[in-house]
Amino acid sequence: DTGVSQNPRHKITKRGQNVTFRCDPISEHNRLYWYRQTLGQGPEFLTYFQNEAQLEKSRLLSDRFSAERPKGSFSTLEIQRTEQGDSAMYLCASSATGSIEPQHFGDGTRLSIL
Amino acid sequence: EDQVTQSPEALRLQEGESSSLNCSYTVSGLRGLFWYRQDPGKGPEFLFTLYSAGEEKEKERLKATLTKKESFLHITAPKPEDSATYLCAAPLGSGGYNKLIFGAGTRLAVHP
C-alpha cells in the first residue's frame, strides 16, 4: 500500500492558462474522489468516479473543469482558463467498495494563480 | 440542509492538558462519521470511523465518541506532536458511495 499519490505538489500559473493535475489512487480502490480545500476550510466535494465512470459532479465544478479516469486507474483534473478564485489545494482520495469505507487522501496539489 | 460544524476553531493547550474537540452535525440518515488529522501542507490522514450513537474508538491519546447530534474527539495528556488540524466529516450519498461533507476543522496547538 503506497498510498494516494498526487502530482504536481505545487503549480503556479498565470490567469487564463490551463492546468492539469494527476492522481494515482491506492491500487485496489475502485472509488476515486476529488475535493477542493481553501485556507481555513474543510475539503469540499468536486466529483466522484466508480472505476472509469464519473457518477457525480458538484455544482462547484464549472464547465471549465473536467475530470477523467481512463481505464479506472489514475485520474486527471483539468482546469481551463484559470481564474483567481481557482487558487486552492486540490485533493484526491480513494476508497474501497463498501458501505462506509474511509477515504484515504493524497497530499494534494496546491494551485496558485498569479 | 446537511451541515457539519466544529468547535472551537482553534485551541491552544499546554503539554499534558487534556481537552475535547466538538463536531456537531445535521445530516439526515447519518450512516457514520469520520475523523481526520491534517498537518500543514498535507492531505487529511484518516483516524476513526464511528458508525452509530454510543460507539467509541481509541488510538493512543485520542478517543472519539458519537451521539445522535454530535461527536467528540478527546485528547488525553497531549504532546506537541499532536498539534494539527482535526477534521470531522459525514458521508452523504444514496448511490452506494460516500461523498464527504467536512467541518472547517479545529486547529490544535500543543505547547511544551
Tab-separated table of C-alpha atoms in Angstrom:
chain	number	residue	atom	x	y	z
A	1	ASP	CA	0.000	0.000	0.000
A	2	THR	CA	1.879	3.035	-1.265
A	3	GLY	CA	-0.915	5.493	-0.571
A	4	VAL	CA	-2.571	8.023	-2.844
A	5	SER	CA	-0.094	9.965	-4.970
A	6	GLN	CA	-0.737	13.392	-6.490
A	7	ASN	CA	1.356	15.358	-8.951
A	8	PRO	CA	2.488	18.034	-9.126
A	9	ARG	CA	2.569	19.085	-5.472
A	10	HIS	CA	2.601	22.741	-6.392
A	11	LYS	CA	1.513	24.572	-9.534
A	12	ILE	CA	1.911	28.284	-10.164
A	13	THR	CA	0.347	29.638	-13.307
A	14	LYS	CA	-0.933	32.827	-14.841
A	15	ARG	CA	-4.605	33.614	-15.033
A	16	GLY	CA	-6.143	32.250	-18.206
A	17	GLN	CA	-3.788	29.289	-18.547
A	18	ASN	CA	-4.874	25.651	-18.493
A	19	VAL	CA	-3.598	23.277	-15.805
A	20	THR	CA	-3.851	19.524	-15.309
A	21	PHE	CA	-3.360	17.530	-12.123
A	22	ARG	CA	-2.847	13.800	-11.764
A	23	CYS	CA	-3.945	11.391	-9.044
A	24	ASP	CA	-2.814	7.790	-8.618
A	25	PRO	CA	-5.123	6.059	-6.119
A	26	ILE	CA	-4.382	3.078	-3.915
A	27	SER	CA	-4.218	0.280	-6.460
A	28	GLU	CA	-7.068	-1.901	-5.212
A	29	HIS	CA	-9.506	1.014	-4.701
A	30	ASN	CA	-12.361	1.331	-7.195
A	31	ARG	CA	-13.695	4.622	-5.828
A	32	LEU	CA	-11.941	7.905	-6.503
A	33	TYR	CA	-12.935	11.383	-5.313
A	34	TRP	CA	-11.701	14.917	-5.969
A	35	TYR	CA	-12.064	17.675	-3.378
A	36	ARG	CA	-11.006	21.306	-3.176
A	37	GLN	CA	-9.791	22.949	0.019
A	38	THR	CA	-9.250	26.646	0.656
A	39	LEU	CA	-7.400	28.141	3.609
A	40	GLY	CA	-9.158	27.637	6.913
A	41	GLN	CA	-11.895	25.444	5.455
A	42	GLY	CA	-12.530	21.736	5.210
A	43	PRO	CA	-12.345	19.983	1.849
A	44	GLU	CA	-15.346	20.383	-0.481
A	45	PHE	CA	-16.509	17.582	-2.769
A	46	LEU	CA	-15.984	18.102	-6.502
A	47	THR	CA	-16.538	14.796	-8.282
A	48	TYR	CA	-16.642	11.006	-7.895
A	49	PHE	CA	-15.559	8.069	-10.064
A	50	GLN	CA	-16.534	4.434	-9.720
A	51	ASN	CA	-13.896	2.694	-11.811
A	52	GLU	CA	-13.853	4.725	-15.070
A	53	ALA	CA	-17.390	6.110	-14.741
A	54	GLN	CA	-17.861	9.646	-13.432
A	55	LEU	CA	-21.032	9.273	-11.384
A	56	GLU	CA	-21.405	12.643	-9.707
A	57	LYS	CA	-20.227	16.215	-10.219
A	58	SER	CA	-20.721	19.010	-7.715
A	59	ARG	CA	-22.181	22.323	-8.830
A	60	LEU	CA	-18.767	23.684	-7.760
A	61	LEU	CA	-17.368	22.021	-10.864
A	62	SER	CA	-17.994	24.641	-13.526
A	63	ASP	CA	-17.694	23.868	-17.236
A	64	ARG	CA	-14.060	24.975	-17.081
A	65	PHE	CA	-13.316	21.878	-15.021
A	66	SER	CA	-13.095	18.384	-16.447
A	67	ALA	CA	-12.036	15.147	-14.839
A	68	GLU	CA	-11.261	11.760	-16.314
A	69	ARG	CA	-10.297	8.331	-15.083
A	70	PRO	CA	-9.349	6.302	-18.136
A	71	LYS	CA	-9.293	2.543	-17.573
A	72	GLY	CA	-10.325	3.047	-13.977
A	73	SER	CA	-6.796	3.640	-12.747
A	74	PHE	CA	-5.248	7.115	-12.391
A	75	SER	CA	-7.353	10.247	-12.719
A	76	THR	CA	-6.725	13.722	-14.090
A	77	LEU	CA	-8.391	17.011	-13.229
A	78	GLU	CA	-8.072	19.805	-15.781
A	79	ILE	CA	-8.944	23.438	-15.272
A	80	GLN	CA	-9.229	25.562	-18.392
A	81	ARG	CA	-8.872	29.356	-18.457
A	82	THR	CA	-7.870	29.534	-14.816
A	83	GLU	CA	-9.232	32.340	-12.647
A	84	GLN	CA	-8.004	33.842	-9.359
A	85	GLY	CA	-10.755	32.037	-7.499
A	86	ASP	CA	-9.372	28.679	-8.589
A	87	SER	CA	-6.437	29.086	-6.195
A	88	ALA	CA	-6.798	26.256	-3.688
A	89	MET	CA	-5.499	22.847	-2.656
A	90	TYR	CA	-6.902	20.108	-4.880
A	91	LEU	CA	-7.132	16.808	-3.035
A	92	CYS	CA	-7.704	13.333	-4.379
A	93	ALA	CA	-8.988	10.454	-2.270
A	94	SER	CA	-9.707	6.807	-2.898
A	95	SER	CA	-11.604	4.120	-1.049
A	96	ALA	CA	-12.519	0.501	-1.264
A	97	THR	CA	-16.017	-0.548	-2.276
A	98	GLY	CA	-18.206	-0.869	0.758
A	99	SER	CA	-20.952	0.869	2.676
A	100	ILE	CA	-18.876	3.126	4.903
A	101	GLU	CA	-15.290	2.812	3.801
A	102	PRO	CA	-12.857	5.533	4.869
A	103	GLN	CA	-11.396	7.676	2.130
A	104	HIS	CA	-7.622	7.944	2.011
A	105	PHE	CA	-6.248	11.228	0.785
A	106	GLY	CA	-3.179	12.234	-1.132
A	107	ASP	CA	-1.162	15.292	-0.136
A	108	GLY	CA	-2.832	17.407	-2.793
A	109	THR	CA	-1.789	19.837	-5.488
A	110	ARG	CA	-1.596	23.442	-4.364
A	111	LEU	CA	-2.611	25.745	-7.221
A	112	SER	CA	-1.636	29.403	-7.171
A	113	ILE	CA	-2.955	31.753	-9.845
A	114	LEU	CA	-0.877	34.876	-10.492
B	1	GLU	CA	-29.543	21.318	4.755
B	2	ASP	CA	-26.800	18.866	5.646
B	3	GLN	CA	-24.151	20.571	7.750
B	4	VAL	CA	-21.135	19.753	9.919
B	5	THR	CA	-19.870	22.330	12.417
B	6	GLN	CA	-16.713	22.097	14.509
B	7	SER	CA	-15.739	23.994	17.622
B	8	PRO	CA	-13.601	25.612	18.751
B	9	GLU	CA	-11.934	26.949	15.611
B	10	ALA	CA	-8.584	26.956	17.384
B	11	LEU	CA	-7.356	25.512	20.654
B	12	ARG	CA	-4.095	26.079	22.451
B	13	LEU	CA	-3.073	23.579	25.124
B	14	GLN	CA	-0.113	23.052	27.347
B	15	GLU	CA	1.536	19.658	27.060
B	16	GLY	CA	-0.379	17.255	29.284
B	17	GLU	CA	-3.525	19.415	29.417
B	18	SER	CA	-6.455	17.236	28.289
B	19	SER	CA	-9.366	18.662	26.329
B	20	SER	CA	-12.134	17.839	23.848
B	21	LEU	CA	-12.991	18.944	20.331
B	22	ASN	CA	-16.614	19.084	19.231
B	23	CYS	CA	-18.241	18.147	15.930
B	24	SER	CA	-21.976	18.759	15.647
B	25	TYR	CA	-23.911	17.655	12.617
B	26	THR	CA	-27.287	17.929	10.970
B	27	VAL	CA	-27.263	15.141	8.421
B	28	SER	CA	-30.363	13.197	7.589
B	29	GLY	CA	-29.937	9.465	7.977
B	30	LEU	CA	-26.380	9.616	9.276
B	31	ARG	CA	-24.575	6.390	8.359
B	32	GLY	CA	-21.315	7.132	10.083
B	33	LEU	CA	-18.825	9.846	10.945
B	34	PHE	CA	-15.125	10.153	10.191
B	35	TRP	CA	-12.309	11.928	11.996
B	36	TYR	CA	-9.169	13.024	10.169
B	37	ARG	CA	-5.941	14.751	11.163
B	38	GLN	CA	-4.345	17.231	8.775
B	39	ASP	CA	-0.826	18.595	9.068
B	40	PRO	CA	0.151	21.818	7.246
B	41	GLY	CA	0.673	21.239	3.532
B	42	LYS	CA	-0.542	17.647	3.736
B	43	GLY	CA	-3.731	15.805	2.945
B	44	PRO	CA	-6.117	14.611	5.669
B	45	GLU	CA	-4.985	11.445	7.430
B	46	PHE	CA	-7.726	9.020	8.456
B	47	LEU	CA	-8.117	8.454	12.201
B	48	PHE	CA	-11.501	6.907	13.045
B	49	THR	CA	-14.855	5.782	11.713
B	50	LEU	CA	-17.815	5.878	14.105
B	51	TYR	CA	-20.854	4.003	12.858
B	52	SER	CA	-23.591	4.587	15.435
B	53	ALA	CA	-24.502	6.570	18.532
B	54	GLY	CA	-22.763	5.277	21.635
B	55	GLU	CA	-19.734	3.984	19.785
B	56	GLU	CA	-16.224	4.881	20.943
B	57	LYS	CA	-12.854	4.413	19.249
B	58	GLU	CA	-9.385	4.966	20.711
B	59	LYS	CA	-5.918	5.450	19.289
B	60	GLU	CA	-3.031	6.402	21.527
B	61	ARG	CA	-4.026	9.688	23.234
B	62	LEU	CA	-7.169	10.154	21.130
B	63	LYS	CA	-10.667	8.890	21.813
B	64	ALA	CA	-13.630	9.603	19.567
B	65	THR	CA	-17.245	9.297	20.679
B	66	LEU	CA	-20.561	9.696	18.868
B	67	THR	CA	-24.050	10.728	19.976
B	68	LYS	CA	-27.144	11.330	17.871
B	69	LYS	CA	-26.270	15.000	17.447
B	70	GLU	CA	-22.514	15.339	17.856
B	71	SER	CA	-19.137	13.717	18.117
B	72	PHE	CA	-16.254	14.481	20.413
B	73	LEU	CA	-12.551	13.931	19.983
B	74	HIS	CA	-10.991	13.696	23.416
B	75	ILE	CA	-7.259	14.291	23.686
B	76	THR	CA	-5.670	12.979	26.851
B	77	ALA	CA	-2.305	14.336	28.003
B	78	PRO	CA	-1.453	15.774	24.588
B	79	LYS	CA	2.082	16.149	23.297
B	80	PRO	CA	3.462	18.772	20.895
B	81	GLU	CA	3.347	16.214	18.075
B	82	ASP	CA	-0.447	16.152	18.409
B	83	SER	CA	-0.516	19.702	17.016
B	84	ALA	CA	-2.540	19.629	13.781
B	85	THR	CA	-5.939	20.481	12.368
B	86	TYR	CA	-8.585	17.898	13.223
B	87	LEU	CA	-11.434	17.478	10.765
B	88	CYS	CA	-14.673	15.593	11.092
B	89	ALA	CA	-16.728	14.523	8.098
B	90	ALA	CA	-20.079	12.880	7.436
B	91	PRO	CA	-20.785	10.688	4.411
B	92	LEU	CA	-23.574	11.744	2.075
B	93	GLY	CA	-24.966	9.930	-0.891
B	94	SER	CA	-27.573	7.350	-1.634
B	95	GLY	CA	-25.883	5.683	-4.553
B	96	GLY	CA	-23.770	3.298	-2.535
B	97	TYR	CA	-20.785	5.647	-2.363
B	98	ASN	CA	-19.903	8.392	0.090
B	99	LYS	CA	-19.064	11.954	-0.774
B	100	LEU	CA	-17.936	13.601	2.438
B	101	ILE	CA	-19.153	16.834	3.955
B	102	PHE	CA	-16.453	18.279	6.208
B	103	GLY	CA	-16.430	20.709	9.074
B	104	ALA	CA	-13.966	23.604	8.924
B	105	GLY	CA	-11.723	21.885	11.441
B	106	THR	CA	-10.181	22.673	14.815
B	107	ARG	CA	-6.566	23.887	14.769
B	108	LEU	CA	-4.865	22.409	17.792
B	109	ALA	CA	-1.555	23.736	19.093
B	110	VAL	CA	0.135	21.910	21.972
B	111	HIS	CA	2.986	23.774	23.615
B	112	PRO	CA	5.736	22.240	25.776
